[in-house]
Amino acid sequence: MVNSRGSRQLGRRAQAAERGGVTEFLALRLGSEIYGVPLTHVREILVAPPLTQVPRAPHDVLGIINVRGHLVTVIDLKRRLGLPDLEPPRKGRVLLVPGPEGELLGLSVDEVLQVYRLSESEIEPAGVLGGNVAEHVAGIGRRDGALLILLSPRALLGGAA
Amino acid sequence: MNESERGKEEFYSEVQELIEGLSRDLLSLDDQEKRKKVEPDLVNDIFRAVHTLKGLAGLFGASRLGVLSHNLEEILDDLRLGRRPLTREAIDLLFKSIDAYGQLLHMEQSQEVDVPPALEQFFQDLSRFVHVSEGPALAPLAEYELDAGLLSVLTEYEEHRLRTNIQQGMSLFRVRTIFKLQTIDEELEQLKSVAKPLGEIITYLPTGGGDSDTIELEVLMASGAPPGQLQKTLGGPLIRIEELARRSSAPAPAPASEEHGHESLAPAKEVDSDPHELRPTPGLQTASLKSVSQTVRVDIRKLDSLMNIVGELAIVRASLARIMERVRGQGALRELGVELHRLHRAFDRHLGQMQDGILEVRMVPIGQIFDRLGRIARQASREAGKQINLVITGAETEVDKLIVEELSDPLMHMVRNAIDHGIEGPEERQRVGKPEQGTIAINAFQKGSHVYLEVEDDGRGMDPARLIETAIQRGFLSEQDSRELSHQDAFALIFLPGFSTKTTVDMLAGRGVGMDVVKTNISRLGGVIDVQSDVGVGTKMTITLPITLAILSALIVHVGGQPFAVPLSSVQEALVFDPANLRTVDNREVMTLRGATLPVARLARLFQMEEQNRGFVVVVAAGSRRLGLVVDYLEGQQDIVIKPLGPSLRQVRGFAGAAQLGDQRVGLVLDSPALVEEILAGEVGKTPLGLRRGMA
């Protein structure tokens, strides 16, 4: 769990980086693919706490957790993106991200990897993948041969069920 | 929030409180005027409230509030001094000013500048009224041998009261009494309260008598009681009572005392006689200062966060209990275990007290909203041309502040509906042999951990057959399904959204105006609403509510390996599940409980979870309907702090929220009324009604 000082530092660094034409992305793994979300959108990274299932909730809702006295709805990012649900989460983490209506949402991911600082030249628009790209893909990031699918948090959560 | 904002907030809430108090007083005034028995103290209270409002408005630069208060103050001053009679017109104007205050306050808060035309018109009416004065004939003072000395020291208000009392045929008495200087405030207050039922104290002045520790007072009092009774009630060795002589009546005793009176009254000329300032007695003043300094206004959110802390502490307590059990299991640590046990018990007790304390602070008398209702009822009955008597009982019943706030709209709807559609017009009432004046009774009382609120009218009632007919016409119900509806179900039709439309003004439609909203609001508070109605006799709606939302006792049950909390307020009983007792009726599972049929829902199946044990049935009730919930096992009872689910789970039905149950576990709290609704609505069949109710 990143403590609050840690998350503030994350935020400050991200802001400073963006000013210089560089954006910081948090790289995370879902199944076999690596995704990136803008670091400015990540409030906190949690080790997956005990989860309470919510019957009758939408398919991609894993359940609710208690974060320091507040209830947070956790969304399975793989299900939300329509990815196969294969491995049991072992290094699973929950990212706290701002959702619509001021709600803080949890995104469950298989693993959190590292922070990439990408300059504009290292980011390709989603268009390179052809016409039929999912709305939530904002672009492709490249660094040292690694490939990062950059997610648009707004497209991802805007229609949050 | 900075200082000035906080000051503003304080100002708003203080003005709001004053307006509410004013509204309450006006209702009493209206009532007293009707009975032709207006208490002068009441007019004074109203005058004082407006005076305070004027001062506050000046302090915060709310000029429009100030002008309104100033004009009202003028009128009220005339009223209390008898310079103007208390007419219906004056009372109506005062009532309208309450609404004007409300609007102005709202405009202040939202910083609106433009005064709506209707309000502007009211201001003009008001200021025109201020300048019309009809001086009533002065009552003759000459009847009494009151000397000029006495008259000259009376304030205008006192003189008015004196005249009024003489006009009413009261006799005047002079009461001489000696007070100890140290306790004069209390003794004077006591004298006043004892004297009040018998008459009115016009004024009191020191005689100059008494020694260094005592003071002699002369009290001028008007009363209709015989002197003997006065002596008996007020009497004491230190009190002497004489009746003042009336010129026309039989010769009165003791002219000497008359003279004495003159002498003794003379030195009191320095008494402030500003007609705008009510002379508060020293005793009164200290009393009111005290009450102000002992009251604190608290933002309810602060109480919520305190309650959250209590919730967290309860979890700490549970962990402590587990450690204690472990320590006790180890022989070597026995002594430590005993000590820990004692500590745990003390902790438990104090935590309980703290929880009760916070809950108590949140509690307010439900009467707060009844005052507003009275005003609305008055207005609505005037508009509808019906005579309504609003009878309120149980105003002192205490409920969570948040619930009271949320109740005000639904109650208003219900009262309006009762007036518009329940109570018949005066002619119709006369024809069916009812008293011309209709009665709406609002009754609040507490039973266990619930508050009951009944709104009952003696109007025309609702006919289930007509309701069903209307529902079929509107396409809410198929003719076939309608045959299976009980009376109770038929009344439930009025809660369907859009059940009634304005095009029908027949005797039972119309009722539905806003009733769906009423129901939604009540269920959001964890309450249920029941309807009983008899054609020609009247309608009674009963709202059942939990006393508080902050914390609730719950039965913790397990389904599919996960804990769920069932609010204890909805649980009737829990029993061991016997599969042999289960029957299927029309594809629904039911069981027999003490000879009655109980619909049953297997929670695991309903929630699509794995049924592990299905060992128990928890019987829950919503209003008059019951449902058995089959669960795996019962864990026990626990107090929980309920938290709402986030917006992302808003459309998930059947849960009222979630609560932390200890060990970091979060348990969902079942919304029993919604589940009962859902399951029982299904029984009606897959009719539009069933579907609607299932979804609602």
XYZ file of C-alpha atoms in Angstrom, chain B residues 198-689:
492
model
C -55.762 33.563 38.135
C -55.097 36.714 36.206
C -52.476 39.055 34.896
C -49.807 41.028 36.663
C -49.928 44.523 35.172
C -46.933 46.007 36.874
C -44.898 45.905 40.049
C -42.968 48.617 41.780
C -40.869 48.838 44.897
C -42.564 50.622 47.790
C -39.359 51.736 49.377
C -40.158 49.494 52.329
C -38.092 46.615 53.635
C -34.795 46.506 55.462
C -31.254 45.989 54.217
C -31.888 42.361 53.237
C -35.403 42.611 51.923
C -37.423 44.689 49.551
C -41.124 45.360 49.547
C -42.907 45.270 46.218
C -46.329 46.442 45.271
C -47.890 44.404 42.527
C -50.858 45.623 40.508
C -52.818 42.651 39.354
C -56.018 42.106 37.419
C -58.064 39.043 38.151
C -61.559 37.676 37.899
C -61.074 35.517 40.965
C -62.606 36.428 44.316
C -60.168 37.976 46.812
C -60.396 34.936 49.031
C -59.104 32.640 46.340
C -56.279 35.020 45.504
C -55.275 35.114 49.120
C -55.329 31.343 49.263
C -53.297 30.826 46.109
C -50.754 33.587 46.446
C -50.968 33.801 50.166
C -48.235 33.575 52.658
C -47.374 35.450 55.802
C -45.520 38.073 53.766
C -48.257 38.732 51.249
C -51.149 41.140 51.688
C -53.876 41.465 49.111
C -56.400 44.287 48.745
C -59.014 44.796 46.120
C -59.010 48.250 44.537
C -62.195 50.220 44.850
C -64.474 50.534 41.870
C -66.298 53.826 41.668
C -69.597 52.388 40.616
C -69.554 49.327 42.822
C -69.960 48.934 46.528
C -67.681 51.017 48.709
C -64.251 49.552 48.857
C -62.162 49.342 51.962
C -59.045 51.165 52.962
C -58.684 54.476 51.230
C -55.559 54.778 53.348
C -53.834 52.169 51.318
C -54.759 54.116 48.232
C -52.792 57.026 49.572
C -50.014 54.797 50.609
C -49.996 53.402 47.146
C -49.479 56.800 45.690
C -46.507 57.483 47.867
C -44.960 54.155 47.225
C -45.443 54.217 43.516
C -43.965 57.657 43.088
C -40.249 56.892 43.380
C -40.395 54.432 40.547
C -40.634 57.060 37.847
C -37.214 56.327 36.436
C -38.493 53.058 35.103
C -37.801 52.827 31.404
C -41.018 53.282 29.571
C -39.874 52.907 25.983
C -42.813 51.214 24.336
C -40.552 49.236 22.036
C -38.664 47.635 24.839
C -40.549 45.103 26.812
C -39.253 45.502 30.278
C -37.818 42.126 31.013
C -37.694 41.294 34.667
C -34.233 40.580 35.986
C -35.255 37.001 36.531
C -36.383 36.507 32.968
C -33.268 37.968 31.571
C -30.873 35.716 33.407
C -32.942 32.702 32.553
C -32.845 33.364 28.833
C -29.145 34.165 28.801
C -28.516 30.867 30.451
C -30.463 28.878 27.925
C -28.581 30.495 25.080
C -25.180 29.724 26.496
C -26.091 26.110 27.131
C -27.104 25.313 23.588
C -24.700 24.480 20.794
C -25.557 24.133 17.177
C -23.720 21.267 15.549
C -23.385 20.287 11.925
C -24.889 16.813 11.669
C -21.935 15.674 9.577
C -19.735 16.117 12.604
C -21.990 13.766 14.488
C -21.770 11.327 11.604
C -18.015 11.309 11.753
C -18.151 10.801 15.529
C -20.463 7.892 14.911
C -17.996 6.459 12.424
C -15.327 6.581 15.085
C -17.637 4.729 17.435
C -18.074 2.162 14.694
C -14.320 1.756 14.377
C -14.029 1.469 18.149
C -16.605 -1.297 18.100
C -14.317 -3.168 15.750
C -11.379 -2.591 18.086
C -13.567 -3.990 20.848
C -14.242 -7.125 18.831
C -10.519 -7.643 18.220
C -9.860 -7.121 21.918
C -12.404 -9.791 22.714
C -10.605 -12.246 20.470
C -7.251 -11.529 22.099
C -8.894 -11.916 25.467
C -10.193 -15.352 24.539
C -6.729 -16.390 23.436
C -5.142 -15.151 26.636
C -7.719 -16.917 28.745
C -7.043 -20.164 26.935
C -3.476 -20.123 28.206
C -3.255 -21.255 31.809
C -0.068 -19.313 32.542
C -1.700 -16.016 31.721
C -4.868 -16.540 33.751
C -4.442 -13.483 35.918
C -3.745 -11.283 32.937
C -6.837 -12.728 31.300
C -9.041 -11.775 34.230
C -7.698 -8.230 34.184
C -8.173 -7.995 30.469
C -11.697 -9.242 30.859
C -12.475 -6.504 33.357
C -11.004 -3.864 31.069
C -12.936 -5.194 28.156
C -16.172 -4.987 30.087
C -15.518 -1.384 31.080
C -14.595 -0.507 27.517
C -17.750 -2.173 26.291
C -19.936 -0.272 28.727
C -18.411 3.133 28.032
C -18.541 2.595 24.310
C -22.204 1.777 24.639
C -22.810 4.955 26.607
C -20.926 6.999 24.084
C -22.951 5.532 21.244
C -26.193 6.248 23.068
C -24.988 9.763 23.806
C -24.253 10.563 20.198
C -27.551 9.067 19.095
C -29.357 11.140 21.655
C -27.804 14.310 20.311
C -29.097 13.467 16.847
C -32.618 13.087 18.130
C -35.077 15.906 17.666
C -38.789 16.049 18.357
C -40.779 15.201 15.264
C -43.028 18.150 16.079
C -40.592 20.374 14.194
C -42.179 19.390 10.909
C -45.693 19.363 12.286
C -45.478 23.125 12.669
C -44.770 23.497 8.993
C -47.593 21.070 8.253
C -50.042 23.193 10.184
C -49.292 26.128 7.961
C -49.597 24.086 4.789
C -52.838 22.505 5.957
C -54.271 25.921 6.680
C -53.345 27.181 3.248
C -54.478 24.064 1.407
C -57.801 23.956 3.171
C -58.446 27.582 2.283
C -57.623 26.943 -1.352
C -59.868 23.901 -1.426
C -62.646 25.713 0.399
C -62.830 23.043 3.064
C -62.775 23.312 6.799
C -60.037 21.247 8.313
C -59.174 20.561 11.872
C -55.617 19.307 12.154
C -55.189 17.270 15.303
C -51.640 16.451 16.244
C -50.530 14.077 18.936
C -47.102 12.850 19.835
C -45.191 15.891 18.569
C -42.609 15.247 21.254
C -41.661 11.835 19.808
C -37.970 11.903 19.058
C -36.464 10.843 15.763
C -33.100 11.127 14.072
C -32.638 14.640 12.711
C -31.957 13.346 9.204
C -35.164 11.341 9.179
C -37.160 14.345 10.329
C -35.750 16.418 7.487
C -36.548 13.771 4.903
C -40.037 13.230 6.284
C -41.230 16.724 5.777
C -41.959 16.410 2.038
C -43.763 13.058 2.166
C -45.898 14.211 5.082
C -46.754 17.391 3.271
C -47.886 15.372 0.253
C -49.992 13.135 2.425
C -51.713 15.984 4.232
C -52.338 17.822 0.982
C -53.778 14.684 -0.552
C -56.000 14.136 2.446
C -57.317 17.687 2.106
C -57.682 17.694 -1.664
C -59.058 14.205 -2.170
C -59.914 12.681 1.182
C -61.977 15.279 2.985
C -65.252 16.085 1.264
C -66.577 19.601 0.730
C -68.763 21.035 3.517
C -72.035 20.427 1.629
C -71.218 16.825 0.872
C -70.186 16.225 4.470
C -73.418 17.674 5.700
C -75.365 15.468 3.328
C -73.736 12.268 4.621
C -74.187 13.382 8.198
C -70.589 14.189 9.039
C -69.563 17.339 10.874
C -68.860 20.135 8.401
C -65.323 20.429 9.587
C -63.145 17.563 8.418
C -60.498 16.141 10.718
C -56.986 15.131 9.806
C -55.241 13.441 12.680
C -51.499 13.092 12.740
C -50.265 10.797 15.396
C -46.646 9.966 16.164
C -45.462 7.438 18.681
C -42.553 5.188 19.393
C -42.759 1.454 19.765
C -39.532 -0.423 20.305
C -36.899 0.778 17.883
C -39.514 2.140 15.502
C -41.411 5.338 15.157
C -44.946 5.157 13.862
C -46.553 8.046 12.081
C -50.218 7.900 11.265
C -52.033 10.298 9.003
C -55.731 9.689 9.258
C -58.627 11.574 7.719
C -62.363 11.188 8.188
C -63.022 11.759 4.508
C -64.632 9.662 1.829
C -62.101 6.811 1.832
C -60.974 4.736 -1.115
C -62.877 1.940 -2.783
C -60.622 -1.004 -3.766
C -62.932 -1.951 -6.616
C -62.722 1.532 -8.092
C -58.953 1.570 -7.684
C -58.656 -1.724 -9.562
C -60.985 -0.442 -12.254
C -58.832 2.648 -12.719
C -55.666 0.543 -12.800
C -57.114 -1.637 -15.547
C -58.207 1.421 -17.529
C -54.736 2.858 -17.319
C -53.122 -0.407 -18.325
C -51.355 -1.070 -15.040
C -53.193 -4.294 -14.546
C -54.848 -6.964 -16.659
C -58.403 -7.915 -15.836
C -57.327 -11.451 -15.123
C -54.651 -10.460 -12.622
C -56.968 -8.045 -10.927
C -59.009 -10.944 -9.571
C -56.076 -12.126 -7.515
C -55.567 -8.783 -5.825
C -56.407 -8.472 -2.176
C -57.738 -5.218 -0.753
C -54.304 -4.471 0.587
C -52.811 -4.944 -2.875
C -55.448 -2.684 -4.343
C -54.525 0.147 -2.016
C -50.881 -0.386 -2.966
C -51.873 0.636 -6.497
C -51.906 4.279 -5.482
C -48.139 4.117 -5.069
C -47.566 3.291 -8.732
C -45.885 6.128 -10.586
C -48.444 7.919 -12.710
C -51.377 5.990 -11.311
C -53.456 9.087 -11.132
C -53.647 11.836 -13.666
C -55.046 15.292 -13.443
C -57.707 14.585 -16.035
C -59.737 12.552 -13.577
C -61.230 14.332 -10.659
C -63.358 11.406 -9.616
C -63.435 10.483 -6.009
C -60.557 8.089 -5.936
C -58.082 9.071 -8.542
C -56.153 12.162 -7.687
C -55.083 10.388 -4.534
C -52.044 9.195 -6.386
C -50.567 12.644 -6.821
C -47.079 12.290 -5.549
C -47.810 9.084 -3.672
C -45.121 7.235 -5.592
C -42.692 9.911 -4.475
C -43.920 9.538 -0.918
C -43.279 5.845 -1.046
C -39.812 6.233 -2.556
C -38.819 8.746 0.099
C -40.090 6.580 2.907
C -38.318 3.476 1.677
C -35.119 5.421 1.292
C -35.318 6.022 5.017
C -35.737 2.304 5.601
C -39.421 2.760 6.325
C -42.624 1.291 4.998
C -46.043 2.749 4.416
C -49.340 0.936 4.891
C -52.781 2.034 3.815
C -56.116 1.251 5.357
C -59.266 2.765 4.006
C -62.999 2.358 4.379
C -65.397 3.917 1.936
C -67.249 6.755 3.581
C -65.268 6.479 6.799
C -61.811 7.675 5.905
C -58.257 6.712 5.098
C -55.395 5.966 7.405
C -51.806 5.767 6.259
C -49.202 4.448 8.627
C -45.516 5.082 8.175
C -43.132 2.881 10.108
C -39.608 4.180 10.458
C -36.445 3.223 12.249
C -35.591 5.687 15.010
C -32.137 6.332 13.671
C -30.204 5.792 10.487
C -26.799 6.138 12.035
C -26.517 2.805 13.687
C -28.663 -0.254 13.685
C -28.816 -3.612 15.320
C -28.538 -6.364 12.791
C -28.694 -10.103 12.623
C -25.578 -11.370 10.856
C -26.371 -14.322 8.601
C -24.229 -16.264 6.145
C -25.133 -17.075 2.580
C -22.713 -18.654 0.106
C -19.853 -18.258 2.571
C -20.355 -14.532 2.884
C -21.826 -12.556 5.763
C -24.946 -10.430 5.312
C -26.608 -8.150 7.836
C -30.384 -8.167 8.257
C -31.621 -5.098 10.176
C -33.105 -6.468 13.367
C -35.955 -3.995 13.078
C -37.352 -6.002 10.183
C -36.691 -9.443 11.697
C -39.646 -11.103 13.346
C -38.073 -14.411 14.210
C -35.496 -16.952 13.082
C -36.061 -20.669 12.996
C -34.400 -23.872 11.894
C -35.196 -24.668 8.295
C -37.071 -27.897 7.762
C -37.125 -28.911 4.075
C -40.072 -31.212 4.795
C -42.117 -28.124 5.596
C -41.558 -26.646 2.159
C -44.371 -26.668 -0.404
C -44.614 -25.297 -3.877
C -47.638 -23.231 -4.768
C -47.896 -21.907 -8.286
C -44.134 -22.291 -8.739
C -43.450 -20.340 -5.543
C -41.952 -21.844 -2.461
C -43.943 -21.438 0.715
C -43.818 -22.978 4.144
C -46.293 -23.273 6.934
C -45.560 -21.314 10.036
C -47.942 -21.918 12.917
C -50.778 -22.634 10.560
C -50.182 -19.652 8.259
C -48.579 -19.634 4.827
C -45.216 -17.934 4.665
C -43.665 -17.170 1.268
C -40.031 -18.224 1.230
C -37.015 -16.982 -0.705
C -33.756 -18.878 -0.801
C -31.212 -16.100 -0.635
C -28.451 -18.186 -2.185
C -30.607 -18.859 -5.224
C -31.857 -15.272 -5.362
C -28.296 -13.971 -5.243
C -26.932 -16.734 -7.485
C -24.492 -17.867 -4.872
C -23.625 -21.375 -3.819
C -26.064 -22.792 -1.311
C -23.918 -24.366 1.376
C -26.129 -25.393 4.195
C -29.547 -23.717 4.171
C -30.034 -24.295 7.821
C -32.207 -21.396 8.950
C -35.162 -19.272 8.014
C -35.207 -15.619 8.989
C -38.727 -14.207 8.954
C -38.730 -10.558 7.921
C -41.688 -8.232 7.737
C -42.398 -5.062 5.819
C -45.580 -3.465 6.955
C -48.138 -6.212 7.190
C -46.387 -8.578 4.773
C -43.950 -11.306 5.721
C -41.272 -13.298 3.972
C -38.994 -16.144 5.057
C -35.358 -15.823 3.959
C -33.475 -19.119 3.812
C -29.852 -18.660 4.888
C -26.907 -20.966 5.559
C -26.431 -20.122 9.201
C -26.875 -17.418 11.804
C -23.799 -15.775 13.249
C -25.375 -13.512 15.830
C -26.417 -9.991 16.572
C -24.230 -6.946 16.072
C -24.572 -3.173 16.007
C -23.500 -1.860 12.648
C -22.809 1.523 11.106
C -24.422 1.394 7.722
C -22.797 3.060 4.721
C -24.368 3.580 1.332
C -23.079 1.725 -1.712
C -21.352 3.946 -4.259
C -23.116 5.444 -7.291
C -21.679 2.645 -9.442
C -23.871 0.136 -7.601
C -26.958 2.287 -7.453
C -29.057 0.058 -9.647
C -28.353 -3.049 -7.590
C -31.594 -3.829 -5.726
C -32.035 -5.592 -2.456
C -29.286 -3.966 -0.413
C -29.575 -0.947 1.831
C -25.816 -0.504 2.007
C -22.876 -2.207 3.601
C -21.204 -2.206 6.966
C -17.905 -3.198 8.414
C -18.323 -6.284 10.542
C -14.882 -6.565 12.084
C -11.782 -8.465 10.877
C -11.810 -6.120 7.886
C -14.870 -7.959 6.622
C -17.486 -5.902 4.860
C -21.016 -7.273 4.903
C -23.898 -6.185 2.719
C -26.975 -5.014 4.559
C -30.185 -6.515 3.219
C -32.985 -4.132 2.358
C -35.785 -6.229 3.792
C -38.721 -4.087 2.598
C -37.345 -4.144 -0.954
C -36.870 -7.922 -0.866
C -40.351 -8.500 0.501
C -41.697 -6.260 -2.196
C -39.725 -8.002 -4.904
C -40.631 -11.550 -3.911
C -44.272 -10.884 -3.111
C -44.798 -8.781 -6.207
C -43.584 -11.781 -8.181
C -46.417 -13.800 -6.688
C -49.029 -11.703 -8.417
C -47.658 -13.013 -11.656
C -45.755 -11.512 -14.505
C -48.175 -8.669 -14.826
C -47.137 -5.117 -15.554
C -47.941 -4.434 -11.940
